[in-house]
Coordinates of C-alpha atoms and ligand atoms in Angstrom, one line a residue:
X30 CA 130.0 117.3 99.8
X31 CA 130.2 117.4 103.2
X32 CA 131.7 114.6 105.9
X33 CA 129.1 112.4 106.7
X34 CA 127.9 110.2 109.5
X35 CA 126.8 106.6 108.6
X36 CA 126.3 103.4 110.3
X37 CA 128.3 100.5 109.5
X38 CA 126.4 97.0 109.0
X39 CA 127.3 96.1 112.7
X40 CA 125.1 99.5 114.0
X41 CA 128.3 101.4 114.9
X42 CA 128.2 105.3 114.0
X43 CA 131.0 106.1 111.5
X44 CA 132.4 109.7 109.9
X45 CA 133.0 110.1 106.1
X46 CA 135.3 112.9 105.7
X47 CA 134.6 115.2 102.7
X48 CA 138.3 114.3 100.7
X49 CA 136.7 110.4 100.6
X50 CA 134.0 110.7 99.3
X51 CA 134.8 113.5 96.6
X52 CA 137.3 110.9 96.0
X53 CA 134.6 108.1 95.9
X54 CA 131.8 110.8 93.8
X55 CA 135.1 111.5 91.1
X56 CA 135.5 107.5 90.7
X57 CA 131.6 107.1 89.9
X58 CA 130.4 107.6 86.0
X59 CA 126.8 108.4 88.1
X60 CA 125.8 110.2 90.3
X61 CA 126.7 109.5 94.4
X62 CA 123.3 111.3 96.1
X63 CA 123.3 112.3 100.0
X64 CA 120.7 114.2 101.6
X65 CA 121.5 117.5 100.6
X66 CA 121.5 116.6 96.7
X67 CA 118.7 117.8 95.0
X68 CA 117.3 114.1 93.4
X69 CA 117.9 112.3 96.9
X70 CA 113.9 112.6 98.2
X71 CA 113.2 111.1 95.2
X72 CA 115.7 108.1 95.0
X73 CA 115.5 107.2 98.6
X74 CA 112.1 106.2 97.9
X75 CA 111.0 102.5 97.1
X76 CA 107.5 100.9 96.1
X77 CA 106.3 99.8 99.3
X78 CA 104.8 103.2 101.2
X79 CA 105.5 101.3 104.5
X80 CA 109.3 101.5 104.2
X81 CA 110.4 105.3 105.1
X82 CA 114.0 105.3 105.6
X83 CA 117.1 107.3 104.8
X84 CA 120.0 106.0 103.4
X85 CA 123.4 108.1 103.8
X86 CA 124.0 108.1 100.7
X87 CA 123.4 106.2 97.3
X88 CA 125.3 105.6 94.2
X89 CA 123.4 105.7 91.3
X90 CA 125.3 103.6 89.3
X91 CA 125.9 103.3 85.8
X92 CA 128.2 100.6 84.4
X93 CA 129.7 97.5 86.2
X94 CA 132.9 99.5 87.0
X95 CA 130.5 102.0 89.1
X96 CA 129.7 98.8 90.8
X97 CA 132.4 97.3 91.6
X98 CA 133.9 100.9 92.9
X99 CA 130.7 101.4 95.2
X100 CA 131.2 97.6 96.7
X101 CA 134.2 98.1 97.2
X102 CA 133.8 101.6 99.1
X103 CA 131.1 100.1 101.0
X104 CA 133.5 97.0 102.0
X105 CA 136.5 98.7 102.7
X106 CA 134.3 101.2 105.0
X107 CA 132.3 98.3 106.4
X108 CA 128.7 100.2 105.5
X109 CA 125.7 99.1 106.2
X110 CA 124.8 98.0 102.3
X111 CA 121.7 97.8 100.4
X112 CA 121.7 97.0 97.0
X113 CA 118.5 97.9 94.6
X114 CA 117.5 96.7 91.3
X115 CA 113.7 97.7 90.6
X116 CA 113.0 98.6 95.0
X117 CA 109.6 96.7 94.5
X118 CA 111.2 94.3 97.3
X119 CA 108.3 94.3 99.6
X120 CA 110.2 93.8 102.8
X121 CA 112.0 97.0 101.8
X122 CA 115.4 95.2 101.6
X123 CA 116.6 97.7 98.7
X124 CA 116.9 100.6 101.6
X125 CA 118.6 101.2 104.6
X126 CA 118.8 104.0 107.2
X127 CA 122.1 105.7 107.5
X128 CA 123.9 103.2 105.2
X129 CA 124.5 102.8 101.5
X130 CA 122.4 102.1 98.5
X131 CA 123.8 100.7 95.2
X132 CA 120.8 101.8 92.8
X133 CA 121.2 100.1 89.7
X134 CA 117.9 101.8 88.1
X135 CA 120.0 103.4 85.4
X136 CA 121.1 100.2 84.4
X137 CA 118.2 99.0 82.2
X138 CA 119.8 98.0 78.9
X139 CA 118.2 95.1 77.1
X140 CA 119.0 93.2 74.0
X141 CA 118.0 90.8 72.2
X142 CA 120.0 88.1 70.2
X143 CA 116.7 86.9 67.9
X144 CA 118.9 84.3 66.1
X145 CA 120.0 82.5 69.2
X146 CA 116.8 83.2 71.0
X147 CA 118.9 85.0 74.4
X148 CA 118.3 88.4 76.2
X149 CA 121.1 90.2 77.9
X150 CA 119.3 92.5 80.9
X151 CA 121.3 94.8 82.9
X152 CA 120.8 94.9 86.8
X153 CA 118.6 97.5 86.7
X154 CA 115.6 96.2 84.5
X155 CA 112.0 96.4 84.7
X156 CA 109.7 93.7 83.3
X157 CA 108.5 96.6 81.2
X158 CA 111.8 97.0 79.9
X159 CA 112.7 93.6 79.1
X160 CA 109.1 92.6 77.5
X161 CA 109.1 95.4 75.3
X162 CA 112.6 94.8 74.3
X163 CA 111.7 90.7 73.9
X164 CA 108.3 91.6 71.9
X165 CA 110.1 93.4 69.6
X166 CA 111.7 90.5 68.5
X167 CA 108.8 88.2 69.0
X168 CA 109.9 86.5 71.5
X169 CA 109.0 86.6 75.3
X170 CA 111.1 85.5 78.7
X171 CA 108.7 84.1 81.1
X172 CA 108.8 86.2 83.9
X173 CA 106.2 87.7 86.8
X174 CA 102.9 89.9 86.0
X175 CA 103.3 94.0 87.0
X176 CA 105.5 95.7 84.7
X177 CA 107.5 97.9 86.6
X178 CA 108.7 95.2 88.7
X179 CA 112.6 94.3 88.9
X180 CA 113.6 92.0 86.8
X181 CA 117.0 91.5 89.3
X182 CA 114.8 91.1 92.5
X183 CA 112.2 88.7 90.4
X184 CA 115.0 86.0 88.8
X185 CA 117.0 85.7 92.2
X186 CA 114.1 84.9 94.1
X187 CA 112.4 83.0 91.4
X188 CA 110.4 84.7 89.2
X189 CA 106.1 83.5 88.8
X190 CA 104.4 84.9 85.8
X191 CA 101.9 83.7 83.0
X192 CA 104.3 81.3 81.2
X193 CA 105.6 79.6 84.0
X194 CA 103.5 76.3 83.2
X195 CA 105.0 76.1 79.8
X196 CA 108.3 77.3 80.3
X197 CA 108.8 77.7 83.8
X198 CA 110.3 80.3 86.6
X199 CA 112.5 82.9 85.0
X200 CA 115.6 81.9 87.3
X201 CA 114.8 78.4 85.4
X202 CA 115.5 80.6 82.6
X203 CA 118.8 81.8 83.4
X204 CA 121.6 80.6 81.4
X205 CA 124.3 83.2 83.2
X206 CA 124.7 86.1 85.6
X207 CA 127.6 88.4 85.8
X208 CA 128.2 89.2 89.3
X209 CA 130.4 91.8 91.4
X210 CA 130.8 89.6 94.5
X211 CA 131.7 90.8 97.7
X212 CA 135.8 91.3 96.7
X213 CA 135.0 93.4 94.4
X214 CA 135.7 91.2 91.7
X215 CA 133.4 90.8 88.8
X216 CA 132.5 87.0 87.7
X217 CA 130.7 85.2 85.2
X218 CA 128.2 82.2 87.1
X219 CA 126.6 79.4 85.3
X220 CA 126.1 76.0 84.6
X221 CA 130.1 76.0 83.5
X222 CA 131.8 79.0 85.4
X223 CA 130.9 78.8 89.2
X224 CA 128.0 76.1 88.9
X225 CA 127.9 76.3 92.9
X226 CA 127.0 80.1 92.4
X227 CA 124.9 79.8 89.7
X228 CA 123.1 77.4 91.7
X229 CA 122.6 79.5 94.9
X230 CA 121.4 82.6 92.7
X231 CA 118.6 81.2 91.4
X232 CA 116.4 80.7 94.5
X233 CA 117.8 82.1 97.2
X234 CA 117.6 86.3 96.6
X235 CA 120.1 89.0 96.8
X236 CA 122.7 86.8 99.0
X237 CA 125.4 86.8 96.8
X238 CA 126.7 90.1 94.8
X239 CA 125.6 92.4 92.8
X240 CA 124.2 90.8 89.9
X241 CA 125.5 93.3 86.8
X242 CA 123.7 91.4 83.5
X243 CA 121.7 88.6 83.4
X244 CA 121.7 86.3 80.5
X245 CA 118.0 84.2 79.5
X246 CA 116.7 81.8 77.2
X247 CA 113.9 83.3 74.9
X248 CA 110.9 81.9 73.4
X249 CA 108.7 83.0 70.7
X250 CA 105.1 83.9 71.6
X251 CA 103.3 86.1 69.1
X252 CA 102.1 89.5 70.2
X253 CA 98.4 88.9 70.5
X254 CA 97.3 86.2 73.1
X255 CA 94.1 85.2 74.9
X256 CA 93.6 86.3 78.6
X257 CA 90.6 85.5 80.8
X258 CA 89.3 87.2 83.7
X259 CA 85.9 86.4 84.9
X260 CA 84.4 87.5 88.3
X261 CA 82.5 85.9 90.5
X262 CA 80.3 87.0 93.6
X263 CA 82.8 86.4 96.3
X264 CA 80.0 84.2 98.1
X265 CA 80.7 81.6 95.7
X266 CA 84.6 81.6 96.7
X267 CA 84.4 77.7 98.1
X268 CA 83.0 76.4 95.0
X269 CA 85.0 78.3 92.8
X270 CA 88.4 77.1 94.1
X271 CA 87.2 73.6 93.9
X272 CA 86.2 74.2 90.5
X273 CA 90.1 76.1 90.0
X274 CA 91.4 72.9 91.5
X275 CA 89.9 70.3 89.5
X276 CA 90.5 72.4 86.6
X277 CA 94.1 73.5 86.8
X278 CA 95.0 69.3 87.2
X279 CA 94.1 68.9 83.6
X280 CA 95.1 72.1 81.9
X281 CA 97.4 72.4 79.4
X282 CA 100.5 73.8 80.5
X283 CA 100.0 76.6 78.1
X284 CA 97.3 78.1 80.7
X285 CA 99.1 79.6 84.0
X286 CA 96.4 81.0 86.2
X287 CA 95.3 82.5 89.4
X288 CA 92.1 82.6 91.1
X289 CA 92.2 86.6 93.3
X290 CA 89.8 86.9 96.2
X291 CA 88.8 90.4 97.0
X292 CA 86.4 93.8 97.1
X293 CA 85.4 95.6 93.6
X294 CA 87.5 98.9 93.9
X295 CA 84.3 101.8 95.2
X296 CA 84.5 104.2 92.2
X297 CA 86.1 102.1 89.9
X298 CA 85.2 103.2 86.3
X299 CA 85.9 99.6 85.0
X300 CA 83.0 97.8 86.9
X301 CA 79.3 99.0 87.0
X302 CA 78.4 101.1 89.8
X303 CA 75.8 98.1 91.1
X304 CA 78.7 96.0 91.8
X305 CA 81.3 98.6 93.7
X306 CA 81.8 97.0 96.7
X307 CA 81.4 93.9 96.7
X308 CA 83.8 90.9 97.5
X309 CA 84.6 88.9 94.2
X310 CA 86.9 85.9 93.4
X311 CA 87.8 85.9 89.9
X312 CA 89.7 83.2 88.1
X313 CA 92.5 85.1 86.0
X314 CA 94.9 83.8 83.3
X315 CA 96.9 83.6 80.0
X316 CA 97.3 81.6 77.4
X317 CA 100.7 81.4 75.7
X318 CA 100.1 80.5 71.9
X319 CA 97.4 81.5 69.3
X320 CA 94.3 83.3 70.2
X321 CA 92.0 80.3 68.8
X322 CA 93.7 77.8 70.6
X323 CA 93.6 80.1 74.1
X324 CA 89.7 81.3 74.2
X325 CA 88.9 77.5 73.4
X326 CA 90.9 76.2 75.9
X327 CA 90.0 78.5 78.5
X328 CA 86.4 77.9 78.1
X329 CA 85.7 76.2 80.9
X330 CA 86.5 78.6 82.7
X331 CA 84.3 81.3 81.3
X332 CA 81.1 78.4 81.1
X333 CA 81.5 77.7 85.0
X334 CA 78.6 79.1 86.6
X335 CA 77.3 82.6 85.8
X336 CA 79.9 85.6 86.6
X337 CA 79.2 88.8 87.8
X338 CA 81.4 90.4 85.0
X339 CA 83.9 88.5 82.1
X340 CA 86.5 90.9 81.2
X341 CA 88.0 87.8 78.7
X342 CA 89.4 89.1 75.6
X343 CA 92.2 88.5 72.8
X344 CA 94.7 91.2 74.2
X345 CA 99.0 91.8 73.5
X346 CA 101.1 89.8 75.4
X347 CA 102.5 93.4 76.8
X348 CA 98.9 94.6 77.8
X349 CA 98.1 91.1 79.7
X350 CA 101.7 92.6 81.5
X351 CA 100.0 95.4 82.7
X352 CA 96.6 93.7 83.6
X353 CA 97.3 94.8 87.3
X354 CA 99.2 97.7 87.3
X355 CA 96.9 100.2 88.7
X356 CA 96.5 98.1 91.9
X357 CA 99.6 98.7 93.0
X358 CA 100.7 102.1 93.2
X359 CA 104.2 103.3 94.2
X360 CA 104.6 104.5 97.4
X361 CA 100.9 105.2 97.6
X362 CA 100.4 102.1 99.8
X363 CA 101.3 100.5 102.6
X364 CA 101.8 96.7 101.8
X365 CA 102.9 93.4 103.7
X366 CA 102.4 90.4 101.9
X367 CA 102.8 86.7 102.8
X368 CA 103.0 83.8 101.1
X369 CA 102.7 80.1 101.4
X370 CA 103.5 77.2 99.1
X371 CA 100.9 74.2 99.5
X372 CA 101.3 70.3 98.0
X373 CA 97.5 70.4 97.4
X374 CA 94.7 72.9 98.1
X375 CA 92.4 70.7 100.5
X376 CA 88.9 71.2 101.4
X377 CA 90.5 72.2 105.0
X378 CA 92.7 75.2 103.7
X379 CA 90.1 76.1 101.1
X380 CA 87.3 76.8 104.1
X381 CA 90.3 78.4 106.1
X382 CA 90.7 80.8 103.2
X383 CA 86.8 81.9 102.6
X384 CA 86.8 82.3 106.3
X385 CA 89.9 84.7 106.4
X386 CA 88.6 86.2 103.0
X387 CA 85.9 87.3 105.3
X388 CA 87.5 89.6 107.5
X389 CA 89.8 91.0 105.1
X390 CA 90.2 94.8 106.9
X391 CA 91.0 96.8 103.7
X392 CA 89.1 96.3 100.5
X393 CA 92.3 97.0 98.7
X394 CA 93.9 93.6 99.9
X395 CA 93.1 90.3 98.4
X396 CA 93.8 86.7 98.5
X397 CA 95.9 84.7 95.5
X398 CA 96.1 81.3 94.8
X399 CA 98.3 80.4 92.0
X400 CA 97.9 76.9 90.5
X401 CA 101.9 75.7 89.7
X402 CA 102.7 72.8 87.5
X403 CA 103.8 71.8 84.3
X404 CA 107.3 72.9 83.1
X405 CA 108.2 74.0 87.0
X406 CA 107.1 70.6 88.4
X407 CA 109.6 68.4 86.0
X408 CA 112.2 70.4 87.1
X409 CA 114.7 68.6 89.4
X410 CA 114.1 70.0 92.7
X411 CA 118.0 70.4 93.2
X412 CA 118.3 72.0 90.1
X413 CA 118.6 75.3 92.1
X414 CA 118.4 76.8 95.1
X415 CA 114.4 77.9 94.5
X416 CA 112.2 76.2 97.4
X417 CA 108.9 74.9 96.7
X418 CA 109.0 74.2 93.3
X419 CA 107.0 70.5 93.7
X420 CA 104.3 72.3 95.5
X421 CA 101.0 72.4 93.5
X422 CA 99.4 75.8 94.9
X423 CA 101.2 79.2 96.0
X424 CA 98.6 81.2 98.4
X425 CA 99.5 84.9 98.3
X426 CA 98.0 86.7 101.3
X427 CA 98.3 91.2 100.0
X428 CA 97.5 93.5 103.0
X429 CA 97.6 96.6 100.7
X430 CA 96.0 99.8 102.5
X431 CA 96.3 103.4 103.2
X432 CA 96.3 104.6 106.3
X433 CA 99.4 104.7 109.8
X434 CA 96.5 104.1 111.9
X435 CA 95.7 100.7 110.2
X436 CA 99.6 99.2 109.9
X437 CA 98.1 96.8 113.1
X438 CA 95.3 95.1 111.9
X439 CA 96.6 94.8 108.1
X440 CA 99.9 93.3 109.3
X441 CA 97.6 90.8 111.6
X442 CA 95.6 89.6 108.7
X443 CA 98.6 87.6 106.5
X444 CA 99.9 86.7 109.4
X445 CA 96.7 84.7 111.2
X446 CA 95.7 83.7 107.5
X447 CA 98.9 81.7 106.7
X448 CA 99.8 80.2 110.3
X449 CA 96.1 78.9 110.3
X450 CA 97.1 77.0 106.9
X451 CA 100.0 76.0 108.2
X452 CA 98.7 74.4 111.4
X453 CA 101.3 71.2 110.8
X454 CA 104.4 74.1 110.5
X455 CA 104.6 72.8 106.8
X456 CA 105.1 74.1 103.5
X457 CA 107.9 77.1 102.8
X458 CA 107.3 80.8 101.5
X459 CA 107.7 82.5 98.7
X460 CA 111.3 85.2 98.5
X461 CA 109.8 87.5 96.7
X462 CA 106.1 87.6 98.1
X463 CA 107.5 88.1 101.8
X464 CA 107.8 91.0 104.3
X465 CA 110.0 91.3 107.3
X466 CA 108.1 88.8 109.0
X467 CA 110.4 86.1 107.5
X468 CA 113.7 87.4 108.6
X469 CA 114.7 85.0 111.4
X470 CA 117.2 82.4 110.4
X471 CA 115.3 79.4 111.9
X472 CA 112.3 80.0 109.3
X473 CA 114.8 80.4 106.3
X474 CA 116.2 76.9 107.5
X475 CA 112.8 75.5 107.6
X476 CA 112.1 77.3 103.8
X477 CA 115.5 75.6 102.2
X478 CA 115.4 72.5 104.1
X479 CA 118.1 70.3 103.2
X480 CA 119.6 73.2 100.8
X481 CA 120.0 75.4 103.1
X482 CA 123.6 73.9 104.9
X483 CA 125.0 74.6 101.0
X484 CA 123.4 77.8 100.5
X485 CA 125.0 79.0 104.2
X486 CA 128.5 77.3 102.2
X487 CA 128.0 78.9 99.1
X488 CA 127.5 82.5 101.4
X489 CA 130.7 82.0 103.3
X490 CA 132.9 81.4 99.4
X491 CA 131.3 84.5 98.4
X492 CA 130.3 86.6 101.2
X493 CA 131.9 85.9 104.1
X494 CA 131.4 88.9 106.1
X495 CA 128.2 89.0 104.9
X496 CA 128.2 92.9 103.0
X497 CA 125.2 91.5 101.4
X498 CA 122.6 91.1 104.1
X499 CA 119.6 93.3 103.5
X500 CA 118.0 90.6 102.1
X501 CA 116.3 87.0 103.6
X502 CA 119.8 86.6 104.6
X503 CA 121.4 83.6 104.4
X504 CA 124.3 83.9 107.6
X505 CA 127.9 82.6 106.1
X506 CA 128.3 78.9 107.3
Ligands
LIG27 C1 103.6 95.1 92.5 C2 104.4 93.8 92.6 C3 104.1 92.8 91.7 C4 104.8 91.6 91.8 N1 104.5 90.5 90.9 C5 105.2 89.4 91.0 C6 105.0 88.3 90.1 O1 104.1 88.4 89.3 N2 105.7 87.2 90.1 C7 106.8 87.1 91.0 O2 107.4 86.1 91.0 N3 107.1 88.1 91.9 C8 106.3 89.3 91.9 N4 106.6 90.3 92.7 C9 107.6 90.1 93.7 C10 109.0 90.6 93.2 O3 109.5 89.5 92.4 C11 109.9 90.9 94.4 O4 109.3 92.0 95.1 C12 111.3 91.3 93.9 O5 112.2 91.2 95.0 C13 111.3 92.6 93.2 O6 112.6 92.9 92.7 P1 113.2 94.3 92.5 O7 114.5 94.2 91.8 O8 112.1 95.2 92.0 O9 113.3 94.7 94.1 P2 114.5 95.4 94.9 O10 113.7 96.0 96.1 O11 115.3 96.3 94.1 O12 115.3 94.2 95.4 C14 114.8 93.0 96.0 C15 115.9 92.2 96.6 O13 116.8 91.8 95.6 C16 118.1 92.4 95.8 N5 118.6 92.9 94.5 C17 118.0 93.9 93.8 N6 118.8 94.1 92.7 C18 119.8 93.2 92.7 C19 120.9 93.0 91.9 N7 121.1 93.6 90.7 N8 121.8 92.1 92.3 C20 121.7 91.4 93.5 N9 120.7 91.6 94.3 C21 119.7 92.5 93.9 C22 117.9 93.5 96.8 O14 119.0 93.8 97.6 C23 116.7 93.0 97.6 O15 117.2 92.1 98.6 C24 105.9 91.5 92.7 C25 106.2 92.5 93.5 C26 105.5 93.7 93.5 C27 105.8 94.8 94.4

């Protein structure tokens, strides 16, 4: 390997001489890539086509130990330090240019205690990996909704999926973490063992360490559930979120839904060729429990007005998983999302979002609005660091398109959309539904509120140079 030049995380230029690193490549069970290693054009790459850049070098690590060796190199170096579990962050956070990536992609283990109803995932894990590994045992951890998203990325920031009204966020579901913190040193955080850590991991994103294993609370779901997904002409989109609205207030909380404003995909085999084209909102959802009880209780939604198309079936758990997949290509697509969490979904925003729905400049992007209750709501609000947990609606703005030439107008669109809804400056974001946007200290003051003076505390134990700062960075207090 030859010396190399990196930048440290303060922008300074530094020189690797070749005895270090060979010294740092013999300590490492994987692999430590730079840009002369064969596999390096393909690990530098993350989800998000949008985010080019070109780390020095990256360990692909393999156990803990690798870990802990990497952090510590990166430390005692003073790198610039990205850290990536599945790279679906869609800021980009799990890169850097001329710095250091920990990729813990190798490190996907799962297993399942079926007896005690817990699930040990390694750093590394997709959703794929852990819901195949949970059905298996017939049991399920709730978690978010396209399968080859990170599991490490999803928990620390929260973690929204299909069974979040009935069991809640998957960092709700966190009973421990083992974490190489910023010493090196590898520790176990939960309710018992570092309660203040535990705390600030679930909410509050990669701040921390390096999060090695983490452990969850299980549930058992059957394999075969009902799903519904019934589209509407997107002319209708008012009426149909005030139908969403007035439905989602009485649904059981075995029913997590969305309602998705957007374009049928042109040439898409799954819709006729009549209805390519054309804006849709469709409400979309799962029920966790038998099939019976999940087509009769989603009804209503199937009965309201006549759709364009029902795609409503009994499916697997693991296919309802994958229901969006395809949509979101890696590093086909440029995306910037935004995100805003909302008490109620008024008439007001409602109009504000048809109108926005309207200018929409690529017909890949789309509009979410996630209905959030049940077993999130009765959560204490301090339980953890997560913010917006008593809000009633998410709004998920996607700008996903193709093209350089149209970064300017698809980076516009999220943007007007959500500081239209938030003419009073209220409401916080979403973690995980964020691009780089977010990154300025005053808004992630405004997100945590009151939190946010012990989350800056909680940095400084564990952090205090802050090594972990690609992320929305929390500045040690
Ligand atoms: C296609 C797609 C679908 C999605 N669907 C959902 C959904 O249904 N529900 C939902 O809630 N969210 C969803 N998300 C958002 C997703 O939760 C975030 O993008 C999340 O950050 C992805 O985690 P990752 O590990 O893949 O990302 P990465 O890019 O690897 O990392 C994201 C952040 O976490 C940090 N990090 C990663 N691994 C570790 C680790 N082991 N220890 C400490 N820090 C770490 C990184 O440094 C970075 O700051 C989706 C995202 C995409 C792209």
């Amino acid at each position: 390997m030859p010396a190399l030049h990196m930048m440290s995380h303060t922008g300074q230029a530094i020189t690797l001489p070749h005895d270090l690193l060979q010294k740092l490549a013999s300590h490492l069970r994987g692999a430590l890539l730079h840009q002369e290693s064969e596999e390096y054009e393909h690990a530098r790459q993350v989800w998000n086509g949008l985010i080019n850049k070109h780390p020095t070098l990256i360990a692909c690590c393999h156990d803990q130990n690798d870990v802990i060796t990497a952090v510590n190199f990166a430390r005692t170096h003073n790198l610039l330090l990205a850290i990536r579990g599945g790279g679906h962050s869609v800021a980009g956070h799990s890169t850097c240019d001329g710095g250091m990536v920990i990729d813990l992609s190798r490190m996907n283990h799962v297993s399942v205690d079926q007896a005690a109803r817990v699930v040990h995932v390694e750093g590394g894990a997709t959703l794929a990996d852990m819901d195949q590994a949970t059905q298996a045992a017939g049991l399920v951890v709730p978690a978010g909704a396209v399968s080859d998203t990170g599991i490490a990325g999803l928990t620390l920031g929260g973690g929204i999926g299909w069974l979040r009204n009935l069991w809640g966020l998957t960092c709700d579901n966190l009973l421990s973490a083992d974490v190489v913190t910023a010493d090196g040193q590898c520790i176990t955080a939960s309710h018992t063992e570092h309660p203040d850590l535990f705390w600030a991991l679930r909410g509050a994103g990669g701040n921390f360490g390096v999060v090695t294993r983490f452990t969850f609370r299980a549930y058992p779901l059957k394999p075969d559930v009902w799903f519904t997904a019934v589209y509407h002409d997107g002319r209708h989109m008012k009426e149909v979120l005030q139908f969403y609205r007035e439905y989602s207030a009485t649904a059981p909380d075995e029913i997590s839904t969305a309602t998705v404003c957007g374009q049928i995909p042109p040439g898409s085999k799954d819709f006729p060729p009549e209805l390519h084209g054309r804006p849709y909102v469709m409400i979309v959802g799962m029920y966790a429990g038998s099939v019976e009880k999940g087509q009769q209780a989603m009804q209503p939604l199937r009965d309201f007005r006549q759709p364009l198309i029902d795609f409503s079936k009994a499916t697997t758990y693991l296919e309802a998983q994958q229901y969006f997949d395809e949509d979101y290509p890696a590093g086909e697509l440029r995306y910037y999302w935004k995100s805003l969490f909302l008490a109620e979904l008024t008439d007001d925003a409602i109009d504000t979002l048809v109108d926005h729905a309207s200018r929409q400049p690529s017909p890949l992007s789309g509009i979410e609005i996630l209905y959030s209750g049940g077993a999130v709501a009765r959560q204490d609000d301090d339980a953890c660091a997560f913010a917006g947990r008593k809000a009633s609606f998410l709004i998920f703005v996607e700008s996903n398109w193709k093209e350089t030439r149209d970064n300017d107008a698809n980076i516009a669109w999220p943007c007007n959309l959500i500081s239209d809804l938030q003419k009073g400056g209220e409401g916080s974001f979403y973690l995980n539904f964020s691009s780089a946007f977010e990154e300025q200290e005053s808004t992630m003051r405004h997100n945590y509120g009151k939190k946010y003076q012990k989350l800056m505390a909680i940095k400084k134990r564990y952090d205090p140079t802050n090594l972990f700062r690609l992320n929305q960075n929390i500045k040690p207090g």
